[in-house]
Amino acid sequence: MTASTYEDQEQGLQIDIGTIWRMVKRRFWFFVIPAVLISALALVVAKALPPVYSSNGTILIEQPNVPPNLIDTTVTSLAAERIEIIRRRFIATDNLISLIRQHDLYPERRAQLPITQVAAAMRGDISVSLIEQRRGRGSFTVAFTVGFRYGNGAKAKVIADELVSWYLSENARTRQERAQETADFLRQETGAAERNVKRLEEEIATVQSEYAGSLPEERDRNQAQLDQLHRSLRDINFRLEALQDERTALVARLESLPLSGGGAGGSSEAATVAQMLERLRNDRVSLSTTFTERHPDIVQIDRQIAQLEERLAELPPAPDPSAAGAFVSSASSRAEIQRVLAELDREVGATQRSREAVEADIQAVEVNLDRTALISEEYQAMVREYRNAVQDFNVLRRKVLEAEMGASLELNQKSERFTLVEAPQAPSGPESPNRPLVALGGIVVALGLGLASMLAMEFVDSRIRSARKLEQLIGVPPLVLIPEITTRREKARTWFVRGVIICAVVAACGASLWYVHTRVTPLDLLLLKIERQVQSRVGALGF
């Protein structure tokens, strides 16, 4: 007969104190033995757990002594980021292995585990916690605490000192290296920019030497010079026409003179000079309406007028101006006209040579303007590139100066820096384990397991032990109740079975603990992890 045969699904749950009490009496040992054994084991474990000491130091993040608006540092990483980077470098496996061997840490674990696993376990004993302050919606790190947990208080302090020294030196070294690398990089870029500027300067100098006088910046000057040359050419042509007209008039006058003449030579020569002087004065009046007093033609006419006036002053005056025409054909008048014609011919030749020179200059300036049009676009592009290169070079020079000042700031430790405000101290007592909590937790677990084993044995047993249960099953009360009769053999067998069960449970527990300790993870590490998890959960709940 099984328990499922007598199970009555229609019966509600009824609590019978007497039945519970009888069950407790029957299964008492199934409650007591696990509870006592596990409680004892919990007490032994709480007593045997190795102590863990913790040594901590606090490092303050000080702000720069020099205001950033005067000299700004080139190290712009956040403090939290640098703290994490330094921590990662410290907990590198090679560094931890060196510390383990140097200070003879974890000797028991090193005897059982590879050194890399011991370093991994040490990594969990190193703690770094940030102290942050809120500002508006954001927050910034003002300080941080570093510490180390170990079974020996003195060695915990030594490793904590190593960790603090590592943070202080590594932060200063890292900042100085970054600032110096930035300055070196900017120097290299500045050197490249300077070489580029010199290259462009040489190219521009070559173009300027090859196209001298035809450069785009000389276009306005060349155009102004061309306009001036055209005006000069126009004036020369006008002057040349005036001289040719004057020569034509003198030739006609010379041809009209008789071949011989006599008497009153001086008076006729004075009349001729007076007529020439009058004509030159009329020419000057006509030229003064077009040119200024400093124009070469005006100056030439003034010089000729002065010469004629001097010659006229030396000659005897003509007695009658109306009679001067009678002596024009004299030999002296013909000689004077021929002399004037000779001077006009020389002046015409000089004027023609001046016109040829001006025309040559005009042609040269026009050639320069044509060459300017050919090289203008390429030359302007080269000049723009040169100006941009110079501007970039000047910007880089300013940045190099700022980077060098920032590197000097880091070298003298006047920028943001780590300062030790609380050095690690030798712990006065162990931080963990919390032995009362471990013992109390073990006792609670032991009581729970004892109760669970008692209930499990009761539910597994399918025998009918009460008249009420029988009456519930068959629907008729029993006529007679016969008490249970237990023989000595049955009692001995019962105790034997109980002893075997207890021994099996203890052996199973011991074998499980041994397997976990040797094959999975040492029990002290496992208990430390469990304790940390419990403390973190309790801290998260606010207890």
Coordinates of C-alpha atoms in Angstrom, one line a residue:
M1 CA 0.0 0.0 0.0
T2 CA 1.4 3.4 -1.0
A3 CA 0.7 6.9 0.1
S4 CA -0.9 7.8 -3.3
T5 CA -3.4 5.0 -2.8
Y6 CA -4.8 6.7 0.3
E7 CA -4.5 10.2 -0.9
D8 CA -7.8 12.0 -0.7
Q9 CA -7.9 15.0 -3.1
E10 CA -11.2 16.2 -1.7
Q11 CA -10.0 16.6 1.8
G12 CA -8.9 20.1 2.8
L13 CA -5.7 20.9 4.6
Q14 CA -6.3 20.3 8.4
I15 CA -3.7 21.0 11.0
D16 CA -3.6 18.5 13.8
I17 CA -1.2 19.5 16.6
G18 CA -1.2 16.0 18.0
T19 CA -0.3 14.5 14.6
I20 CA 2.5 17.1 14.2
W21 CA 3.8 16.3 17.7
R22 CA 3.8 12.6 17.0
M23 CA 5.6 13.2 13.7
V24 CA 8.3 15.3 15.6
K25 CA 8.7 12.5 18.1
R26 CA 9.1 9.9 15.3
R27 CA 11.5 12.0 13.2
F28 CA 13.3 13.7 16.0
W29 CA 16.7 12.3 15.1
F30 CA 16.3 13.2 11.5
F31 CA 16.0 16.8 12.7
V32 CA 18.6 16.8 15.4
I33 CA 21.4 15.0 13.7
P34 CA 21.7 17.2 10.6
A35 CA 21.0 20.3 12.7
V36 CA 23.8 19.5 15.2
L37 CA 26.3 18.3 12.6
I38 CA 25.9 21.3 10.3
S39 CA 25.8 23.8 13.2
A40 CA 29.0 22.3 14.5
L41 CA 30.5 22.4 11.0
A42 CA 29.4 26.1 10.7
L43 CA 31.0 26.9 14.1
V44 CA 34.2 25.1 13.1
V45 CA 34.2 26.9 9.7
A46 CA 33.6 30.3 11.4
K47 CA 36.4 29.6 13.8
A48 CA 38.7 28.2 11.2
L49 CA 38.2 30.9 8.5
P50 CA 41.5 32.8 8.1
P51 CA 41.4 36.5 9.0
V52 CA 41.6 39.1 6.3
Y53 CA 43.2 42.5 6.9
S54 CA 42.6 45.6 4.8
S55 CA 44.9 48.6 4.5
N56 CA 43.6 51.7 2.6
G57 CA 45.0 55.0 1.5
T58 CA 43.2 58.1 0.2
I59 CA 44.6 60.2 -2.7
L60 CA 43.3 63.7 -3.4
I61 CA 43.0 65.0 -7.0
E62 CA 44.3 68.6 -6.7
Q63 CA 43.4 71.3 -9.2
P64 CA 46.1 73.2 -11.1
N65 CA 48.0 75.9 -9.3
V66 CA 48.1 78.1 -12.5
P67 CA 44.7 79.2 -13.8
P68 CA 43.8 77.4 -17.1
N69 CA 43.1 80.7 -18.8
L70 CA 46.8 81.6 -18.4
I71 CA 48.5 78.3 -19.2
D72 CA 46.4 75.3 -20.2
T73 CA 47.7 71.8 -20.0
T74 CA 47.7 69.5 -23.0
V75 CA 46.6 66.5 -20.9
T76 CA 42.8 66.6 -21.3
S77 CA 41.8 63.1 -20.1
L78 CA 39.4 62.7 -17.2
A79 CA 40.7 61.8 -13.8
A80 CA 38.4 58.7 -13.6
E81 CA 39.8 57.5 -16.9
R82 CA 43.4 58.0 -15.8
I83 CA 42.7 56.2 -12.5
E84 CA 41.3 53.2 -14.3
I85 CA 44.2 53.1 -16.8
I86 CA 46.7 53.2 -14.0
R87 CA 44.8 50.4 -12.1
R88 CA 44.8 48.3 -15.2
R89 CA 48.5 48.7 -15.5
F90 CA 49.0 47.8 -11.9
I91 CA 46.9 44.6 -12.0
A92 CA 48.7 43.3 -15.1
T93 CA 49.6 39.7 -14.5
D94 CA 53.3 40.2 -14.8
N95 CA 53.3 43.1 -12.3
L96 CA 51.2 41.1 -9.8
I97 CA 53.5 38.0 -10.2
S98 CA 56.5 40.2 -9.5
L99 CA 54.8 41.5 -6.3
I100 CA 53.8 38.1 -5.2
R101 CA 57.3 36.8 -5.5
Q102 CA 58.9 39.9 -4.1
H103 CA 56.8 39.9 -0.9
D104 CA 56.2 36.1 -0.7
L105 CA 52.4 36.4 -0.9
Y106 CA 49.9 33.5 -0.9
P107 CA 52.5 30.8 -0.2
E108 CA 49.8 28.1 0.4
R109 CA 48.0 28.9 -2.9
R110 CA 51.3 29.0 -4.8
A111 CA 52.0 25.4 -3.6
Q112 CA 48.6 24.2 -5.0
L113 CA 47.8 26.6 -8.0
P114 CA 49.6 28.0 -10.9
I115 CA 51.1 31.4 -10.4
T116 CA 48.7 33.0 -12.9
Q117 CA 45.7 31.8 -10.9
V118 CA 47.2 33.2 -7.8
A119 CA 47.7 36.6 -9.6
A120 CA 44.0 36.4 -10.6
A121 CA 43.0 35.9 -7.0
M122 CA 45.2 38.8 -5.9
R123 CA 43.6 41.0 -8.5
G124 CA 40.3 40.6 -6.6
D125 CA 41.9 41.7 -3.4
I126 CA 42.9 45.1 -4.8
S127 CA 40.2 47.7 -4.4
V128 CA 39.9 51.2 -5.9
S129 CA 36.9 53.4 -5.1
L130 CA 36.2 56.8 -6.4
I131 CA 34.9 59.7 -4.3
E132 CA 32.8 61.9 -6.5
Q133 CA 31.0 65.2 -6.1
R134 CA 28.0 66.3 -8.0
R135 CA 27.9 69.6 -9.9
G136 CA 24.7 70.3 -11.6
R137 CA 23.7 67.3 -13.7
G138 CA 27.2 65.9 -13.8
S139 CA 29.7 64.8 -11.3
F140 CA 33.5 64.9 -11.1
T141 CA 36.1 62.9 -9.1
V142 CA 37.7 64.8 -6.2
A143 CA 39.5 61.9 -4.6
F144 CA 39.8 58.1 -4.6
T145 CA 40.7 55.3 -2.1
V146 CA 43.0 52.4 -2.9
G147 CA 43.4 49.4 -0.7
F148 CA 44.6 45.8 -0.4
R149 CA 43.1 42.8 1.5
Y150 CA 45.3 40.0 2.8
G151 CA 45.7 37.6 5.6
N152 CA 48.7 39.4 7.1
G153 CA 48.2 43.0 8.2
A154 CA 51.8 44.1 7.7
K155 CA 51.9 42.7 4.1
A156 CA 48.6 44.3 3.4
K157 CA 50.0 47.7 4.4
V158 CA 53.2 47.0 2.2
I159 CA 51.1 46.2 -0.9
A160 CA 48.8 49.2 -0.2
D161 CA 51.9 51.4 0.0
E162 CA 53.1 50.0 -3.3
L163 CA 49.7 50.7 -4.8
V164 CA 49.7 54.3 -3.6
S165 CA 53.3 54.9 -4.8
W166 CA 52.3 53.4 -8.1
Y167 CA 49.4 55.8 -8.5
L168 CA 51.4 58.9 -7.6
S169 CA 54.4 58.1 -9.7
E170 CA 52.5 56.7 -12.7
N171 CA 50.1 59.6 -12.8
A172 CA 53.0 62.2 -12.9
R173 CA 55.0 60.1 -15.4
T174 CA 52.0 59.6 -17.7
R175 CA 51.0 63.2 -17.7
Q176 CA 54.6 64.3 -18.3
E177 CA 55.0 61.8 -21.1
R178 CA 51.7 62.8 -22.8
A179 CA 52.6 66.5 -22.5
Q180 CA 56.1 65.9 -23.9
E181 CA 54.8 63.7 -26.7
T182 CA 52.3 66.4 -27.7
A183 CA 55.1 69.0 -27.8
D184 CA 57.3 66.7 -29.8
F185 CA 54.6 66.0 -32.3
L186 CA 53.8 69.7 -32.7
R187 CA 57.5 70.4 -33.2
Q188 CA 57.6 67.8 -36.0
E189 CA 54.6 69.2 -37.6
T190 CA 56.0 72.7 -37.3
G191 CA 59.3 71.6 -38.9
A192 CA 57.3 70.1 -41.8
A193 CA 55.3 73.3 -42.2
E194 CA 58.5 75.4 -42.1
R195 CA 60.0 73.2 -44.8
N196 CA 56.8 73.6 -46.9
V197 CA 57.0 77.4 -46.5
K198 CA 60.6 77.5 -47.6
R199 CA 59.8 75.3 -50.6
L200 CA 57.0 77.6 -51.6
E201 CA 59.2 80.6 -51.1
E202 CA 61.9 79.1 -53.4
E203 CA 59.2 78.3 -56.1
I204 CA 57.8 81.8 -55.9
A205 CA 61.3 83.4 -56.0
T206 CA 62.0 81.3 -59.1
V207 CA 58.8 82.4 -60.8
Q208 CA 59.5 86.0 -59.8
S209 CA 63.0 85.8 -61.2
E210 CA 61.8 84.2 -64.5
Y211 CA 58.9 86.5 -65.0
A212 CA 60.3 89.7 -63.5
G213 CA 58.2 92.7 -64.6
S214 CA 55.3 90.4 -65.6
L215 CA 54.0 89.4 -62.2
P216 CA 50.4 89.9 -61.4
E217 CA 51.1 92.4 -58.6
E218 CA 52.9 94.5 -61.3
R219 CA 49.9 94.5 -63.6
D220 CA 48.5 97.8 -62.4
R221 CA 52.0 99.5 -62.6
N222 CA 52.5 98.1 -66.1
Q223 CA 49.1 99.3 -67.1
A224 CA 49.7 102.7 -65.7
Q225 CA 53.1 102.8 -67.4
L226 CA 51.5 101.7 -70.7
D227 CA 49.0 104.5 -70.5
Q228 CA 51.7 107.0 -69.8
L229 CA 53.7 105.7 -72.7
H230 CA 50.7 106.0 -75.0
R231 CA 50.3 109.6 -73.8
S232 CA 54.0 110.3 -74.4
L233 CA 53.8 108.8 -77.8
R234 CA 50.8 111.0 -78.7
D235 CA 52.7 114.0 -77.5
I236 CA 55.8 113.1 -79.5
N237 CA 53.7 112.5 -82.6
F238 CA 52.1 115.9 -82.0
R239 CA 55.5 117.5 -81.5
L240 CA 56.9 115.8 -84.6
E241 CA 54.0 117.1 -86.7
A242 CA 54.5 120.6 -85.4
L243 CA 58.2 120.4 -86.1
Q244 CA 57.6 119.1 -89.6
D245 CA 55.0 121.9 -90.3
E246 CA 57.5 124.4 -89.0
R247 CA 60.3 122.9 -91.2
T248 CA 57.9 123.0 -94.2
A249 CA 57.2 126.6 -93.6
L250 CA 60.9 127.5 -93.3
V251 CA 61.7 125.5 -96.5
A252 CA 59.0 127.4 -98.3
R253 CA 60.3 130.7 -96.9
L254 CA 63.8 129.8 -97.9
E255 CA 62.8 128.9 -101.4
S256 CA 61.0 132.3 -101.7
L257 CA 64.1 134.3 -100.9
P258 CA 66.2 135.7 -103.8
L259 CA 69.7 134.2 -104.3
S260 CA 71.4 137.6 -104.0
G261 CA 70.8 140.8 -102.0
G262 CA 72.6 143.7 -100.5
G263 CA 72.6 146.5 -97.9
A264 CA 71.0 146.7 -94.6
G265 CA 72.2 143.2 -93.8
G266 CA 71.9 143.7 -90.1
S267 CA 68.5 145.2 -90.3
S268 CA 67.1 142.4 -92.5
E269 CA 68.6 139.8 -90.2
A270 CA 67.0 141.4 -87.2
A271 CA 63.7 141.4 -89.0
T272 CA 64.0 137.7 -89.8
V273 CA 64.9 136.9 -86.2
A274 CA 62.0 139.0 -85.1
Q275 CA 59.6 137.1 -87.4
M276 CA 61.0 133.7 -86.2
L277 CA 60.7 134.9 -82.6
E278 CA 57.1 135.9 -83.2
R279 CA 56.3 132.5 -84.7
L280 CA 57.8 130.6 -81.8
R281 CA 55.9 132.7 -79.4
N282 CA 52.7 131.9 -81.2
D283 CA 53.6 128.2 -81.2
R284 CA 54.2 128.4 -77.4
V285 CA 50.8 129.9 -76.9
S286 CA 49.2 127.1 -78.8
L287 CA 51.1 124.4 -77.0
S288 CA 50.5 126.0 -73.5
T289 CA 46.8 125.3 -74.1
T290 CA 47.6 121.5 -74.2
F291 CA 50.7 121.0 -72.1
T292 CA 52.0 122.3 -68.8
E293 CA 55.0 124.6 -68.3
R294 CA 57.3 121.6 -67.6
H295 CA 56.5 119.7 -70.7
P296 CA 59.6 119.1 -72.8
D297 CA 58.1 120.8 -75.9
I298 CA 57.3 124.0 -73.9
V299 CA 60.8 123.9 -72.4
Q300 CA 62.4 123.5 -75.9
I301 CA 60.4 126.4 -77.3
D302 CA 61.3 128.6 -74.3
R303 CA 65.0 127.7 -74.9
Q304 CA 64.7 128.6 -78.6
I305 CA 62.9 131.9 -77.8
A306 CA 65.6 132.8 -75.3
Q307 CA 68.3 132.1 -77.9
L308 CA 66.5 134.2 -80.5
E309 CA 65.9 137.0 -78.0
E310 CA 69.6 137.1 -77.2
R311 CA 70.5 137.1 -80.9
L312 CA 68.0 139.8 -81.6
A313 CA 69.5 141.9 -78.8
E314 CA 72.9 141.6 -80.4
L315 CA 71.7 142.7 -83.9
P316 CA 71.0 146.4 -84.7
P317 CA 67.3 147.1 -84.7
A318 CA 65.4 147.2 -87.9
P319 CA 64.4 150.9 -88.9
D320 CA 61.0 150.0 -90.0
P321 CA 59.2 146.7 -89.5
S322 CA 57.4 147.2 -92.8
A323 CA 60.7 147.4 -94.6
A324 CA 62.1 144.2 -93.0
G325 CA 60.6 142.1 -95.8
A326 CA 62.8 143.8 -98.4
F327 CA 65.9 142.3 -96.7
V328 CA 64.7 138.7 -96.1
S329 CA 66.4 137.5 -99.3
S330 CA 69.8 138.6 -98.1
A331 CA 72.5 136.1 -97.6
S332 CA 72.5 136.4 -93.8
S333 CA 68.7 135.7 -93.7
R334 CA 69.2 132.6 -95.9
A335 CA 72.0 131.5 -93.6
E336 CA 69.9 131.9 -90.5
I337 CA 67.0 130.0 -92.0
Q338 CA 69.4 127.2 -93.0
R339 CA 70.8 127.2 -89.5
V340 CA 67.2 127.0 -88.0
L341 CA 66.4 124.2 -90.5
A342 CA 69.4 122.3 -89.4
E343 CA 68.4 122.6 -85.8
L344 CA 64.8 121.5 -86.7
D345 CA 66.2 118.5 -88.6
R346 CA 68.3 117.5 -85.5
E347 CA 65.2 118.0 -83.3
V348 CA 63.0 116.0 -85.7
G349 CA 65.6 113.2 -85.6
A350 CA 65.8 113.2 -81.8
T351 CA 62.0 113.3 -81.7
Q352 CA 61.8 110.3 -84.0
R353 CA 64.3 108.4 -81.9
S354 CA 62.3 109.2 -78.8
R355 CA 59.2 107.9 -80.6
E356 CA 61.0 104.7 -81.5
A357 CA 62.1 104.3 -77.9
V358 CA 58.6 104.9 -76.6
E359 CA 57.2 102.4 -79.1
A360 CA 59.8 99.8 -78.0
D361 CA 58.8 100.5 -74.3
I362 CA 55.2 100.1 -75.2
Q363 CA 55.8 96.8 -76.9
A364 CA 57.9 95.6 -73.9
V365 CA 55.1 96.6 -71.5
E366 CA 52.5 94.9 -73.7
V367 CA 54.6 91.7 -73.7
N368 CA 54.8 91.9 -69.9
L369 CA 51.0 92.2 -69.7
D370 CA 50.6 89.2 -72.0
R371 CA 52.9 87.2 -69.8
T372 CA 51.0 88.3 -66.7
A373 CA 47.8 87.0 -68.2
L374 CA 49.5 83.6 -68.8
I375 CA 50.9 83.1 -65.4
S376 CA 48.3 85.0 -63.3
E377 CA 46.2 82.0 -62.3
E378 CA 49.0 79.7 -61.5
Y379 CA 51.0 82.4 -59.7
Q380 CA 48.0 83.5 -57.6
A381 CA 47.3 79.8 -56.7
M382 CA 51.0 79.5 -55.6
V383 CA 50.7 82.8 -53.6
R384 CA 47.5 81.6 -51.9
E385 CA 49.1 78.3 -51.0
Y386 CA 52.1 80.1 -49.6
R387 CA 49.9 82.4 -47.5
N388 CA 48.0 79.5 -46.2
A389 CA 51.2 77.6 -45.4
V390 CA 52.5 80.7 -43.5
Q391 CA 49.3 80.9 -41.6
D392 CA 49.4 77.2 -40.7
F393 CA 53.0 77.6 -39.7
N394 CA 52.3 80.5 -37.4
V395 CA 49.4 78.6 -35.8
L396 CA 51.6 75.6 -35.2
R397 CA 54.3 77.8 -33.7
R398 CA 51.8 79.2 -31.3
K399 CA 50.6 75.7 -30.5
V400 CA 54.2 74.6 -30.0
L401 CA 54.7 77.4 -27.5
E402 CA 51.6 76.4 -25.6
A403 CA 52.6 72.8 -25.6
E404 CA 56.0 73.6 -24.3
M405 CA 54.5 75.7 -21.6
G406 CA 52.1 72.8 -20.8
A407 CA 55.0 70.4 -20.7
S408 CA 56.8 72.7 -18.3
L409 CA 53.7 72.9 -16.2
E410 CA 53.5 69.1 -16.0
L411 CA 57.2 68.8 -15.3
N412 CA 57.0 71.2 -12.4
Q413 CA 53.7 69.5 -11.3
K414 CA 51.8 72.7 -11.3
S415 CA 48.8 71.2 -13.1
E416 CA 46.2 68.6 -11.9
R417 CA 48.0 66.1 -9.7
F418 CA 47.5 63.3 -7.2
T419 CA 48.3 64.1 -3.6
L420 CA 48.4 61.5 -0.8
V421 CA 46.2 62.8 2.1
E422 CA 45.9 59.6 4.1
A423 CA 48.7 57.1 3.9
P424 CA 47.9 53.3 4.4
Q425 CA 48.0 52.2 8.0
A426 CA 48.7 48.8 9.5
P427 CA 45.3 47.4 10.3
S428 CA 44.5 47.0 14.0
G429 CA 42.2 44.1 13.4
P430 CA 40.8 41.8 10.7
E431 CA 38.2 43.2 8.4
S432 CA 36.7 39.8 7.7
P433 CA 35.3 37.3 8.2
N434 CA 32.4 38.2 10.4
R435 CA 32.5 35.1 12.5
P436 CA 29.2 35.7 14.4
L437 CA 27.4 36.2 11.1
V438 CA 29.0 33.1 9.6
A439 CA 28.1 31.0 12.7
L440 CA 24.6 32.4 12.8
G441 CA 24.1 31.7 9.1
G442 CA 25.4 28.1 9.5
I443 CA 23.0 27.5 12.4
V444 CA 20.0 28.8 10.5
V445 CA 21.0 26.7 7.5
A446 CA 21.4 23.6 9.8
L447 CA 18.0 24.1 11.4
G448 CA 16.4 24.5 8.0
L449 CA 18.1 21.3 6.7
G450 CA 17.1 19.4 9.8
L451 CA 13.5 20.4 9.4
A452 CA 13.6 19.6 5.7
S453 CA 15.0 16.1 6.3
M454 CA 12.4 15.4 8.9
L455 CA 9.6 16.5 6.6
A456 CA 11.1 14.6 3.7
M457 CA 11.3 11.3 5.7
E458 CA 7.7 11.8 6.9
F459 CA 6.4 12.3 3.3
V460 CA 8.4 9.3 2.0
D461 CA 6.9 7.0 4.7
S462 CA 3.5 5.7 3.4
R463 CA 2.4 3.8 6.6
I464 CA -0.9 4.6 8.4
R465 CA -0.1 5.7 11.9
S466 CA -3.4 7.1 13.3
A467 CA -7.0 5.9 13.6
R468 CA -8.2 9.2 12.2
K469 CA -6.2 8.6 9.0
L470 CA -7.7 5.2 8.7
E471 CA -11.1 6.5 9.3
Q472 CA -10.6 9.1 6.6
L473 CA -9.5 6.4 4.2
I474 CA -12.2 3.8 4.7
G475 CA -15.0 6.1 6.0
V476 CA -15.6 3.8 9.1
P477 CA -14.0 4.2 12.5
P478 CA -11.9 1.3 13.6
L479 CA -13.3 -1.0 16.3
V480 CA -10.1 -1.6 18.2
L481 CA -6.7 0.2 18.3
I482 CA -3.7 -2.0 18.7
P483 CA -0.5 0.0 19.6
E484 CA 2.7 -0.4 17.6
I485 CA 4.9 -3.1 19.0
T486 CA 8.7 -2.7 18.3
T487 CA 11.1 -5.5 19.0
R488 CA 14.7 -5.1 19.9
R489 CA 15.8 -6.3 16.5
E490 CA 13.8 -3.6 14.9
K491 CA 15.1 -1.0 17.2
A492 CA 18.7 -2.1 16.5
R493 CA 18.0 -2.1 12.8
T494 CA 16.5 1.4 13.0
W495 CA 19.5 2.7 14.8
F496 CA 21.9 1.0 12.4
V497 CA 20.1 2.5 9.5
R498 CA 20.2 5.9 11.1
G499 CA 23.9 5.6 11.8
V500 CA 24.6 4.5 8.3
I501 CA 22.6 7.5 7.0
I502 CA 24.4 9.9 9.3
C503 CA 27.8 8.5 8.3
A504 CA 26.8 8.7 4.6
V505 CA 25.7 12.3 5.0
V506 CA 28.8 13.3 6.8
A507 CA 31.0 11.4 4.3
A508 CA 29.1 13.0 1.4
C509 CA 29.5 16.5 2.9
G510 CA 33.2 15.9 3.6
A511 CA 33.8 14.5 0.1
S512 CA 31.9 17.4 -1.5
L513 CA 33.9 19.9 0.5
W514 CA 37.2 18.1 -0.4
Y515 CA 36.3 18.0 -4.1
V516 CA 35.4 21.7 -4.1
H517 CA 38.5 22.7 -2.2
T518 CA 40.9 20.6 -4.5
R519 CA 39.2 20.7 -7.9
V520 CA 37.1 23.8 -8.0
T521 CA 38.4 26.6 -5.7
P522 CA 39.8 26.7 -2.2
L523 CA 37.2 26.9 0.5
D524 CA 38.7 30.1 1.9
L525 CA 38.4 31.9 -1.4
L526 CA 34.9 30.5 -1.9
L527 CA 33.8 31.8 1.6
L528 CA 35.4 35.2 0.9
K529 CA 33.5 35.5 -2.4
I530 CA 30.2 34.4 -0.6
E531 CA 30.9 36.9 2.1
R532 CA 31.5 39.7 -0.3
Q533 CA 28.4 38.9 -2.2
V534 CA 26.4 38.9 1.0
Q535 CA 27.9 42.2 2.1
S536 CA 27.2 43.8 -1.3
R537 CA 23.6 42.6 -1.3
V538 CA 23.1 43.8 2.3
G539 CA 24.7 47.2 1.4
A540 CA 22.5 47.4 -1.7
L541 CA 19.4 46.9 0.6
G542 CA 20.6 49.7 2.9
F543 CA 21.3 47.6 6.0

